[in-house]
Amino acid sequence: MESNLHQVQDSIRRIVEAFVVTGTVTDICPYGNGHINDTYLVTTSGKRYILQRVNRYVFKEPVQVIRNIELVTGYLRDVIAREGGDPQRETLTLIPTHSGEHYVVDASGELWRMYLFIEQTISRDLPDTEALFALSGEAFGRFQRQLGGFDASMLSETIRDFHNTPARYAQLMDAVERNEAGRLCKVGEELAFCRRYEREVHTLTDALEAGEIPLRVTHNDTKLNNVLLDAKTGRGVCVIDLDTVMPGLAAYDFGDSIRFGANTAAEDERDLNKVQISLPMFEAFARGYLSQAGDALKLREVELLPMGAKLMTLECGMRFLADYLNGDKYFKIHREGHNLDRARTQFTLVSRMEAHFEEMCRIISRV
Ligand code: ADP
Ligand code: GN1
Ligand code: MG
């Protein structure tokens, strides 16, 4: 056993032992930059695995999260095999425990799961080249297309109103009302910004209610580090982080990718002058995404993609801001004021999108 293994608590080692892994464990270390779950890379003498503790504050019914993932990956495995792909590489593979489940609950009630580590891939935390972003668009578009025939009623809603933007607005106002962490005095400008969107936050939900756009099975968390790209070719290999696969709108998946990947700055950049919407990145992603998902989308869905980008960015900013007001309970933070910094970049990006909205719409109609 190597030194790292000695550092991890006995409890984590015991968790690993509950799963059916190949070989003996040689190393366990924290991995990745997700904001939600605790992720570890587990190395054995035979293979590598991803071990995750599912965040119970975020996912109130974690067993339902596992059930959804079993259903979705099971369905995708068949589609991928039919299309001549490699299911072990192109979708997540849950590792069973010795008792045949796909999760373990530890003594303190925490739920753990394990996946095969998908080798020879990279996951990016910052927007890269247009070519790579187009390939990630292709991967998310393919994911959408492959799930086209999946029965949405089989899935549990793992987080209620996850992308319901009016509900997110109401949650922010509730956080303002409660002012739990006493930080309200610090967010006057940001709140004033959000209040200007009180009506516009309804655009997508209204279109859904009016029957202009359909509910689909969507990923709902399409940020760049939730797709693994082939280390050699950059091709999108596997869409990961399936905890929020639920009924949703195409505009959610498209919009959330743009929010993260077409920002010229990092999600938590403090120098707001660096925050801009990159129209070439926007176009690259749109080309990739629509090349795979486009045929299945209705005209109105396509027209609403730029609105999806704007509202997903605003919504994410409102979520960061609400979490800041609530005392940083939801998103992992790595510094004081981290959620406020993140909220500010999102709102700045919304303003930049406003300034270029017509161009965004023109790009979509051209693509
Ligand atoms: P979170 O919900 O906290 O974002 P993720 O499921 O996205 O957690 O995992 C965090 C990171 O771990 C990912 O961004 C990716 O870099 C890496 N990762 C997750 N699953 C795998 C896997 N099966 N193979 C390789 N890397 C993975
Ligand atoms: C979270 O899990 P992760 O880090 O991929 C969040 C997303 C946000 C994103 C902001 C379940 O994504 O909704 O857009 O942070 N996931 C959940 O970076 O809330
Ligand atoms: Mg993630």
GROMACS .gro file of C-alpha atoms and ligand atoms in nm:
model
  414
    1MET     CA    1   0.000   0.000   0.000
    2GLU     CA    2   0.130   0.345  -0.085
    3SER     CA    3   0.151   0.648   0.138
    4ASN     CA    4  -0.161   0.819   0.009
    5LEU     CA    5  -0.374   0.527   0.110
    6HIS     CA    6  -0.259   0.564   0.471
    7GLN     CA    7  -0.386   0.921   0.472
    8VAL     CA    8  -0.742   0.843   0.379
    9GLN     CA    9  -0.970   0.748   0.657
   10ASP     CA   10  -1.039   0.384   0.729
   11SER     CA   11  -1.402   0.450   0.659
   12ILE     CA   12  -1.339   0.531   0.291
   13ARG     CA   13  -1.132   0.217   0.251
   14ARG     CA   14  -1.414   0.013   0.398
   15ILE     CA   15  -1.656   0.173   0.152
   16VAL     CA   16  -1.435   0.069  -0.139
   17GLU     CA   17  -1.427  -0.286  -0.007
   18ALA     CA   18  -1.805  -0.306  -0.036
   19PHE     CA   19  -1.777  -0.280  -0.418
   20VAL     CA   20  -1.666  -0.554  -0.656
   21VAL     CA   21  -1.334  -0.418  -0.785
   22THR     CA   22  -1.057  -0.590  -0.979
   23GLY     CA   23  -0.725  -0.635  -0.794
   24THR     CA   24  -0.617  -0.482  -0.464
   25VAL     CA   25  -0.652  -0.115  -0.381
   26THR     CA   26  -0.323   0.078  -0.405
   27ASP     CA   27  -0.437   0.440  -0.385
   28ILE     CA   28  -0.738   0.660  -0.307
   29CYS     CA   29  -0.723   1.035  -0.361
   30PRO     CA   30  -0.962   1.329  -0.404
   31TYR     CA   31  -1.036   1.399  -0.770
   32GLY     CA   32  -1.194   1.655  -1.005
   33ASN     CA   33  -1.348   1.997  -0.957
   34GLY     CA   34  -1.720   1.932  -0.923
   35HIS     CA   35  -1.916   2.169  -0.699
   36ILE     CA   36  -2.150   1.907  -0.555
   37ASN     CA   37  -2.031   1.554  -0.476
   38ASP     CA   38  -1.714   1.429  -0.304
   39THR     CA   39  -1.517   1.251  -0.573
   40TYR     CA   40  -1.220   1.014  -0.528
   41LEU     CA   41  -1.000   0.835  -0.777
   42VAL     CA   42  -0.949   0.476  -0.663
   43THR     CA   43  -0.656   0.286  -0.813
   44THR     CA   44  -0.623  -0.089  -0.781
   45SER     CA   45  -0.361  -0.328  -0.913
   46GLY     CA   46  -0.599  -0.392  -1.204
   47LYS     CA   47  -0.805  -0.083  -1.282
   48ARG     CA   48  -0.906   0.270  -1.186
   49TYR     CA   49  -1.245   0.374  -1.052
   50ILE     CA   50  -1.433   0.687  -0.950
   51LEU     CA   51  -1.584   0.672  -0.600
   52GLN     CA   52  -1.839   0.939  -0.507
   53ARG     CA   53  -2.025   1.038  -0.197
   54VAL     CA   54  -2.354   1.180  -0.322
   55ASN     CA   55  -2.434   1.516  -0.165
   56ARG     CA   56  -2.733   1.462   0.061
   57TYR     CA   57  -2.803   1.832   0.110
   58VAL     CA   58  -2.849   1.865  -0.265
   59PHE     CA   59  -3.010   1.529  -0.341
   60LYS     CA   60  -3.277   1.461  -0.082
   61GLU     CA   61  -3.349   1.110  -0.218
   62PRO     CA   62  -3.007   0.979  -0.329
   63VAL     CA   63  -3.137   0.627  -0.396
   64GLN     CA   64  -3.364   0.780  -0.662
   65VAL     CA   65  -3.054   0.936  -0.818
   66ILE     CA   66  -2.899   0.590  -0.848
   67ARG     CA   67  -3.221   0.442  -0.992
   68ASN     CA   68  -3.232   0.715  -1.258
   69ILE     CA   69  -2.870   0.650  -1.349
   70GLU     CA   70  -2.930   0.274  -1.372
   71LEU     CA   71  -3.219   0.336  -1.611
   72VAL     CA   72  -3.047   0.599  -1.823
   73THR     CA   73  -2.712   0.419  -1.855
   74GLY     CA   74  -2.893   0.090  -1.924
   75TYR     CA   75  -3.086   0.254  -2.207
   76LEU     CA   76  -2.778   0.431  -2.343
   77ARG     CA   77  -2.573   0.109  -2.337
   78ASP     CA   78  -2.822  -0.051  -2.579
   79VAL     CA   79  -2.835   0.253  -2.808
   80ILE     CA   80  -2.455   0.284  -2.814
   81ALA     CA   81  -2.410  -0.088  -2.887
   82ARG     CA   82  -2.667  -0.066  -3.170
   83GLU     CA   83  -2.479   0.230  -3.317
   84GLY     CA   84  -2.154   0.028  -3.310
   85GLY     CA   85  -1.997   0.220  -3.019
   86ASP     CA   86  -1.826   0.101  -2.701
   87PRO     CA   87  -2.076   0.123  -2.411
   88GLN     CA   88  -1.805   0.092  -2.144
   89ARG     CA   89  -1.638   0.403  -2.277
   90GLU     CA   90  -1.931   0.604  -2.404
   91THR     CA   91  -2.151   0.595  -2.100
   92LEU     CA   92  -2.096   0.557  -1.727
   93THR     CA   93  -2.073   0.204  -1.582
   94LEU     CA   94  -2.193   0.168  -1.224
   95ILE     CA   95  -1.993  -0.088  -1.023
   96PRO     CA   96  -2.203  -0.335  -0.820
   97THR     CA   97  -2.148  -0.406  -0.453
   98HIS     CA   98  -2.105  -0.759  -0.318
   99SER     CA   99  -2.475  -0.760  -0.239
  100GLY     CA  100  -2.569  -0.663  -0.596
  101GLU     CA  101  -2.676  -0.300  -0.543
  102HIS     CA  102  -2.514  -0.002  -0.711
  103TYR     CA  103  -2.460   0.196  -0.392
  104VAL     CA  104  -2.356   0.165  -0.030
  105VAL     CA  105  -2.495   0.357   0.265
  106ASP     CA  106  -2.237   0.412   0.540
  107ALA     CA  107  -2.292   0.426   0.917
  108SER     CA  108  -2.371   0.797   0.906
  109GLY     CA  109  -2.629   0.753   0.632
  110GLU     CA  110  -2.412   0.884   0.344
  111LEU     CA  111  -2.467   0.722   0.005
  112TRP     CA  112  -2.163   0.617  -0.200
  113ARG     CA  113  -2.140   0.489  -0.557
  114MET     CA  114  -1.862   0.378  -0.786
  115TYR     CA  115  -1.802   0.405  -1.162
  116LEU     CA  116  -1.544   0.264  -1.398
  117PHE     CA  117  -1.285   0.536  -1.458
  118ILE     CA  118  -1.294   0.621  -1.827
  119GLU     CA  119  -0.931   0.612  -1.937
  120GLN     CA  120  -0.749   0.822  -2.197
  121THR     CA  121  -0.988   1.111  -2.165
  122ILE     CA  122  -0.961   1.470  -2.046
  123SER     CA  123  -1.214   1.689  -1.870
  124ARG     CA  124  -1.170   2.064  -1.907
  125ASP     CA  125  -1.242   2.322  -1.638
  126LEU     CA  126  -1.187   2.618  -1.867
  127PRO     CA  127  -1.315   2.691  -2.215
  128ASP     CA  128  -1.059   2.570  -2.465
  129THR     CA  129  -1.045   2.608  -2.840
  130GLU     CA  130  -1.349   2.648  -3.062
  131ALA     CA  131  -1.280   2.306  -3.213
  132LEU     CA  132  -1.288   2.133  -2.874
  133PHE     CA  133  -1.599   2.324  -2.767
  134ALA     CA  134  -1.773   2.217  -3.089
  135LEU     CA  135  -1.685   1.857  -3.008
  136SER     CA  136  -1.834   1.891  -2.659
  137GLY     CA  137  -2.146   2.037  -2.823
  138GLU     CA  138  -2.160   1.730  -3.042
  139ALA     CA  139  -2.137   1.506  -2.735
  140PHE     CA  140  -2.421   1.680  -2.551
  141GLY     CA  141  -2.627   1.690  -2.872
  142ARG     CA  142  -2.565   1.318  -2.923
  143PHE     CA  143  -2.666   1.249  -2.562
  144GLN     CA  144  -2.993   1.434  -2.625
  145ARG     CA  145  -3.052   1.246  -2.949
  146GLN     CA  146  -2.970   0.904  -2.801
  147LEU     CA  147  -3.223   0.960  -2.521
  148GLY     CA  148  -3.489   1.072  -2.769
  149GLY     CA  149  -3.689   0.751  -2.729
  150PHE     CA  150  -3.649   0.717  -2.353
  151ASP     CA  151  -3.971   0.726  -2.152
  152ALA     CA  152  -3.938   1.038  -1.936
  153SER     CA  153  -4.206   0.919  -1.695
  154MET     CA  154  -3.964   0.650  -1.568
  155LEU     CA  155  -3.739   0.916  -1.413
  156SER     CA  156  -3.768   1.071  -1.068
  157GLU     CA  157  -3.723   1.446  -1.038
  158THR     CA  158  -3.399   1.436  -0.836
  159ILE     CA  159  -3.410   1.809  -0.757
  160ARG     CA  160  -3.748   1.977  -0.769
  161ASP     CA  161  -3.779   2.273  -1.005
  162PHE     CA  162  -3.412   2.237  -1.095
  163HIS     CA  163  -3.427   2.465  -1.400
  164ASN     CA  164  -3.758   2.628  -1.328
  165THR     CA  165  -3.628   2.983  -1.355
  166PRO     CA  166  -3.932   3.154  -1.195
  167ALA     CA  167  -3.901   2.910  -0.902
  168ARG     CA  168  -3.530   2.995  -0.876
  169TYR     CA  169  -3.622   3.362  -0.871
  170ALA     CA  170  -3.870   3.293  -0.589
  171GLN     CA  171  -3.603   3.097  -0.397
  172LEU     CA  172  -3.371   3.395  -0.423
  173MET     CA  173  -3.641   3.626  -0.291
  174ASP     CA  174  -3.699   3.382  -0.007
  175ALA     CA  175  -3.326   3.387   0.075
  176VAL     CA  176  -3.343   3.767   0.076
  177GLU     CA  177  -3.638   3.757   0.313
  178ARG     CA  178  -3.461   3.520   0.553
  179ASN     CA  179  -3.117   3.680   0.525
  180GLU     CA  180  -2.981   3.379   0.708
  181ALA     CA  181  -2.610   3.467   0.696
  182GLY     CA  182  -2.667   3.841   0.749
  183ARG     CA  183  -2.513   3.924   0.411
  184LEU     CA  184  -2.804   4.109   0.252
  185CYS     CA  185  -2.633   4.446   0.293
  186LYS     CA  186  -2.356   4.328   0.058
  187VAL     CA  187  -2.570   4.237  -0.243
  188GLY     CA  188  -2.781   4.544  -0.322
  189GLU     CA  189  -2.652   4.589  -0.675
  190GLU     CA  190  -2.678   4.221  -0.762
  191LEU     CA  191  -3.035   4.203  -0.633
  192ALA     CA  192  -3.139   4.510  -0.827
  193PHE     CA  193  -3.000   4.339  -1.136
  194CYS     CA  194  -3.209   4.025  -1.074
  195ARG     CA  195  -3.527   4.221  -1.006
  196ARG     CA  196  -3.510   4.364  -1.358
  197TYR     CA  197  -3.570   4.010  -1.486
  198GLU     CA  198  -3.877   3.935  -1.278
  199ARG     CA  199  -4.094   3.899  -1.590
  200GLU     CA  200  -3.840   3.761  -1.834
  201VAL     CA  201  -3.758   3.461  -1.611
  202HIS     CA  202  -4.093   3.316  -1.725
  203THR     CA  203  -4.009   3.302  -2.096
  204LEU     CA  204  -3.916   2.933  -2.122
  205THR     CA  205  -4.171   2.799  -1.873
  206ASP     CA  206  -4.444   3.003  -2.046
  207ALA     CA  207  -4.345   2.858  -2.385
  208LEU     CA  208  -4.363   2.509  -2.235
  209GLU     CA  209  -4.703   2.573  -2.080
  210ALA     CA  210  -4.835   2.716  -2.404
  211GLY     CA  211  -4.728   2.397  -2.582
  212GLU     CA  212  -4.482   2.585  -2.806
  213ILE     CA  213  -4.191   2.362  -2.700
  214PRO     CA  214  -4.185   2.003  -2.569
  215LEU     CA  215  -4.050   1.850  -2.251
  216ARG     CA  216  -3.762   1.613  -2.330
  217VAL     CA  217  -3.519   1.401  -2.132
  218THR     CA  218  -3.228   1.637  -2.077
  219HIS     CA  219  -2.899   1.632  -1.889
  220ASN     CA  220  -2.950   1.965  -1.711
  221ASP     CA  221  -2.588   2.014  -1.601
  222THR     CA  222  -2.399   2.046  -1.927
  223LYS     CA  223  -2.089   2.225  -1.815
  224LEU     CA  224  -1.764   2.153  -1.987
  225ASN     CA  225  -1.617   1.932  -1.714
  226ASN     CA  226  -1.920   1.704  -1.736
  227VAL     CA  227  -1.811   1.567  -2.071
  228LEU     CA  228  -1.499   1.356  -2.112
  229LEU     CA  229  -1.306   1.422  -2.434
  230ASP     CA  230  -1.072   1.175  -2.600
  231ALA     CA  231  -0.717   1.262  -2.491
  232LYS     CA  232  -0.583   1.219  -2.845
  233THR     CA  233  -0.857   1.344  -3.077
  234GLY     CA  234  -1.060   1.572  -2.847
  235ARG     CA  235  -1.378   1.395  -2.960
  236GLY     CA  236  -1.651   1.391  -2.697
  237VAL     CA  237  -1.636   1.038  -2.557
  238CYS     CA  238  -1.875   1.032  -2.265
  239VAL     CA  239  -2.125   1.260  -2.100
  240ILE     CA  240  -2.094   1.217  -1.721
  241ASP     CA  241  -2.251   1.361  -1.404
  242LEU     CA  242  -2.594   1.210  -1.470
  243ASP     CA  243  -2.744   1.308  -1.131
  244THR     CA  244  -2.979   1.563  -1.284
  245VAL     CA  245  -3.095   1.375  -1.595
  246MET     CA  246  -3.465   1.455  -1.584
  247PRO     CA  247  -3.742   1.589  -1.800
  248GLY     CA  248  -3.632   1.934  -1.920
  249LEU     CA  249  -3.591   2.164  -2.218
  250ALA     CA  250  -3.334   2.161  -2.498
  251ALA     CA  251  -3.272   2.528  -2.414
  252TYR     CA  252  -3.155   2.425  -2.065
  253ASP     CA  253  -2.880   2.197  -2.194
  254PHE     CA  254  -2.773   2.429  -2.472
  255GLY     CA  255  -2.789   2.733  -2.244
  256ASP     CA  256  -2.594   2.589  -1.954
  257SER     CA  257  -2.310   2.484  -2.185
  258ILE     CA  258  -2.289   2.834  -2.329
  259ARG     CA  259  -2.298   2.989  -1.981
  260PHE     CA  260  -1.983   2.804  -1.886
  261GLY     CA  261  -1.793   2.743  -2.207
  262ALA     CA  262  -1.856   3.059  -2.410
  263ASN     CA  263  -1.756   3.283  -2.121
  264THR     CA  264  -1.411   3.428  -2.192
  265ALA     CA  265  -1.338   3.414  -1.818
  266ALA     CA  266  -1.365   3.150  -1.547
  267GLU     CA  267  -1.695   3.104  -1.367
  268ASP     CA  268  -1.550   3.265  -1.054
  269GLU     CA  269  -1.331   3.535  -1.216
  270ARG     CA  270  -1.309   3.846  -0.997
  271ASP     CA  271  -1.195   4.080  -1.272
  272LEU     CA  272  -1.527   4.137  -1.445
  273ASN     CA  273  -1.359   4.316  -1.737
  274LYS     CA  274  -1.244   3.974  -1.849
  275VAL     CA  275  -1.600   3.843  -1.870
  276GLN     CA  276  -1.736   3.847  -2.225
  277ILE     CA  277  -1.954   3.625  -2.439
  278SER     CA  278  -1.739   3.473  -2.710
  279LEU     CA  279  -1.950   3.464  -3.025
  280PRO     CA  280  -1.707   3.230  -3.205
  281MET     CA  281  -1.735   2.986  -2.911
  282PHE     CA  282  -2.113   3.029  -2.914
  283GLU     CA  283  -2.123   2.945  -3.283
  284ALA     CA  284  -1.885   2.650  -3.246
  285PHE     CA  285  -2.097   2.493  -2.972
  286ALA     CA  286  -2.419   2.557  -3.164
  287ARG     CA  287  -2.277   2.383  -3.472
  288GLY     CA  288  -2.169   2.080  -3.271
  289TYR     CA  289  -2.488   2.055  -3.069
  290LEU     CA  290  -2.726   2.106  -3.359
  291SER     CA  291  -2.536   1.864  -3.584
  292GLN     CA  292  -2.651   1.589  -3.347
  293ALA     CA  293  -2.969   1.712  -3.182
  294GLY     CA  294  -3.092   1.956  -3.446
  295ASP     CA  295  -3.306   1.724  -3.659
  296ALA     CA  296  -3.523   1.631  -3.363
  297LEU     CA  297  -3.582   1.989  -3.246
  298LYS     CA  298  -3.884   2.199  -3.337
  299LEU     CA  299  -3.825   2.537  -3.497
  300ARG     CA  300  -3.945   2.720  -3.183
  301GLU     CA  301  -3.701   2.521  -2.966
  302VAL     CA  302  -3.414   2.626  -3.189
  303GLU     CA  303  -3.530   2.988  -3.183
  304LEU     CA  304  -3.529   2.982  -2.804
  305LEU     CA  305  -3.170   2.856  -2.768
  306PRO     CA  306  -3.018   3.206  -2.724
  307MET     CA  307  -3.284   3.278  -2.461
  308GLY     CA  308  -3.181   2.951  -2.294
  309ALA     CA  309  -2.821   3.077  -2.277
  310LYS     CA  310  -2.930   3.403  -2.117
  311LEU     CA  311  -3.175   3.252  -1.870
  312MET     CA  312  -2.946   2.965  -1.765
  313THR     CA  313  -2.674   3.219  -1.693
  314LEU     CA  314  -2.910   3.442  -1.497
  315GLU     CA  315  -3.055   3.143  -1.313
  316CYS     CA  316  -2.714   3.010  -1.216
  317GLY     CA  317  -2.620   3.356  -1.091
  318MET     CA  318  -2.938   3.369  -0.883
  319ARG     CA  319  -2.858   3.026  -0.739
  320PHE     CA  320  -2.504   3.133  -0.643
  321LEU     CA  321  -2.642   3.454  -0.492
  322ALA     CA  322  -2.912   3.271  -0.294
  323ASP     CA  323  -2.650   3.027  -0.164
  324TYR     CA  324  -2.430   3.320  -0.060
  325LEU     CA  325  -2.724   3.466   0.133
  326ASN     CA  326  -2.804   3.127   0.287
  327GLY     CA  327  -2.446   3.085   0.414
  328ASP     CA  328  -2.285   2.868   0.139
  329LYS     CA  329  -2.467   2.544   0.200
  330TYR     CA  330  -2.516   2.413  -0.152
  331PHE     CA  331  -2.212   2.480  -0.371
  332LYS     CA  332  -1.863   2.392  -0.249
  333ILE     CA  333  -1.663   2.709  -0.195
  334HIS     CA  334  -1.287   2.753  -0.182
  335ARG     CA  335  -1.264   3.109  -0.051
  336GLU     CA  336  -1.462   3.375   0.135
  337GLY     CA  337  -1.724   3.531  -0.090
  338HIS     CA  338  -1.676   3.265  -0.357
  339ASN     CA  339  -2.047   3.232  -0.434
  340LEU     CA  340  -2.083   3.609  -0.459
  341ASP     CA  341  -1.792   3.622  -0.704
  342ARG     CA  342  -1.955   3.349  -0.908
  343ALA     CA  343  -2.289   3.532  -0.906
  344ARG     CA  344  -2.122   3.852  -1.025
  345THR     CA  345  -1.956   3.682  -1.322
  346GLN     CA  346  -2.291   3.530  -1.420
  347PHE     CA  347  -2.473   3.864  -1.407
  348THR     CA  348  -2.193   4.032  -1.602
  349LEU     CA  349  -2.219   3.761  -1.864
  350VAL     CA  350  -2.596   3.815  -1.886
  351SER     CA  351  -2.532   4.184  -1.960
  352ARG     CA  352  -2.278   4.094  -2.226
  353MET     CA  353  -2.531   3.855  -2.381
  354GLU     CA  354  -2.792   4.134  -2.382
  355ALA     CA  355  -2.552   4.349  -2.580
  356HIS     CA  356  -2.497   4.072  -2.836
  357PHE     CA  357  -2.836   3.907  -2.830
  358GLU     CA  358  -2.931   3.981  -3.187
  359GLU     CA  359  -2.600   3.844  -3.309
  360MET     CA  360  -2.658   3.529  -3.104
  361CYS     CA  361  -2.999   3.488  -3.269
  362ARG     CA  362  -2.851   3.548  -3.615
  363ILE     CA  363  -2.584   3.284  -3.553
  364ILE     CA  364  -2.850   3.031  -3.455
  365SER     CA  365  -3.058   3.095  -3.765
  366ARG     CA  366  -2.746   3.073  -3.983
  367VAL     CA  367  -2.628   2.749  -3.823
  368ADP     P1  368  -1.995   1.674  -0.940
  368ADP     O1  369  -2.141   1.640  -0.940
  368ADP     O2  370  -1.944   1.709  -0.806
  368ADP     O3  371  -1.965   1.775  -1.044
  368ADP     P2  372  -1.892   1.474  -1.124
  368ADP     O4  373  -1.971   1.347  -1.136
  368ADP     O5  374  -1.904   1.571  -1.234
  368ADP     O6  375  -1.920   1.538  -0.980
  368ADP     O7  376  -1.738   1.430  -1.110
  368ADP     C1  377  -1.635   1.525  -1.084
  368ADP     C2  378  -1.524   1.510  -1.186
  368ADP     O8  379  -1.467   1.376  -1.179
  368ADP     C3  380  -1.565   1.525  -1.331
  368ADP     O9  381  -1.569   1.661  -1.370
  368ADP     C4  382  -1.459   1.445  -1.405
  368ADP    O10  383  -1.341   1.522  -1.420
  368ADP     C5  384  -1.428   1.330  -1.309
  368ADP     N1  385  -1.503   1.207  -1.339
  368ADP     C6  386  -1.626   1.173  -1.292
  368ADP     N2  387  -1.663   1.051  -1.336
  368ADP     C7  388  -1.562   1.004  -1.413
  368ADP     C8  389  -1.537   0.879  -1.484
  368ADP     N3  390  -1.626   0.781  -1.484
  368ADP     N4  391  -1.420   0.866  -1.550
  368ADP     C9  392  -1.328   0.966  -1.549
  368ADP     N5  393  -1.344   1.084  -1.483
  368ADP    C10  394  -1.459   1.103  -1.414
  369GN1     C1  395  -2.302   2.229  -1.022
  369GN1     O1  396  -2.202   1.931  -1.015
  369GN1     P1  397  -2.138   2.035  -1.103
  369GN1     O2  398  -2.021   2.101  -1.042
  369GN1     O3  399  -2.112   1.973  -1.237
  369GN1     C2  400  -2.455   2.234  -1.028
  369GN1     C3  401  -2.500   2.296  -1.160
  369GN1     C4  402  -2.441   2.435  -1.175
  369GN1     C5  403  -2.288   2.425  -1.164
  369GN1     C6  404  -2.225   2.562  -1.162
  369GN1     C7  405  -2.655   1.935  -0.916
  369GN1     O4  406  -2.255   2.146  -1.126
  369GN1     O5  407  -2.641   2.304  -1.164
  369GN1     O6  408  -2.475   2.491  -1.299
  369GN1     O7  409  -2.250   2.360  -1.039
  369GN1     N1  410  -2.509   2.100  -1.013
  369GN1     C8  411  -2.612   2.076  -0.929
  369GN1     O8  412  -2.088   2.547  -1.184
  369GN1     O9  413  -2.667   2.166  -0.866
  370MG      MG  414  -1.980   1.768  -1.247
   0.00000   0.00000   0.00000
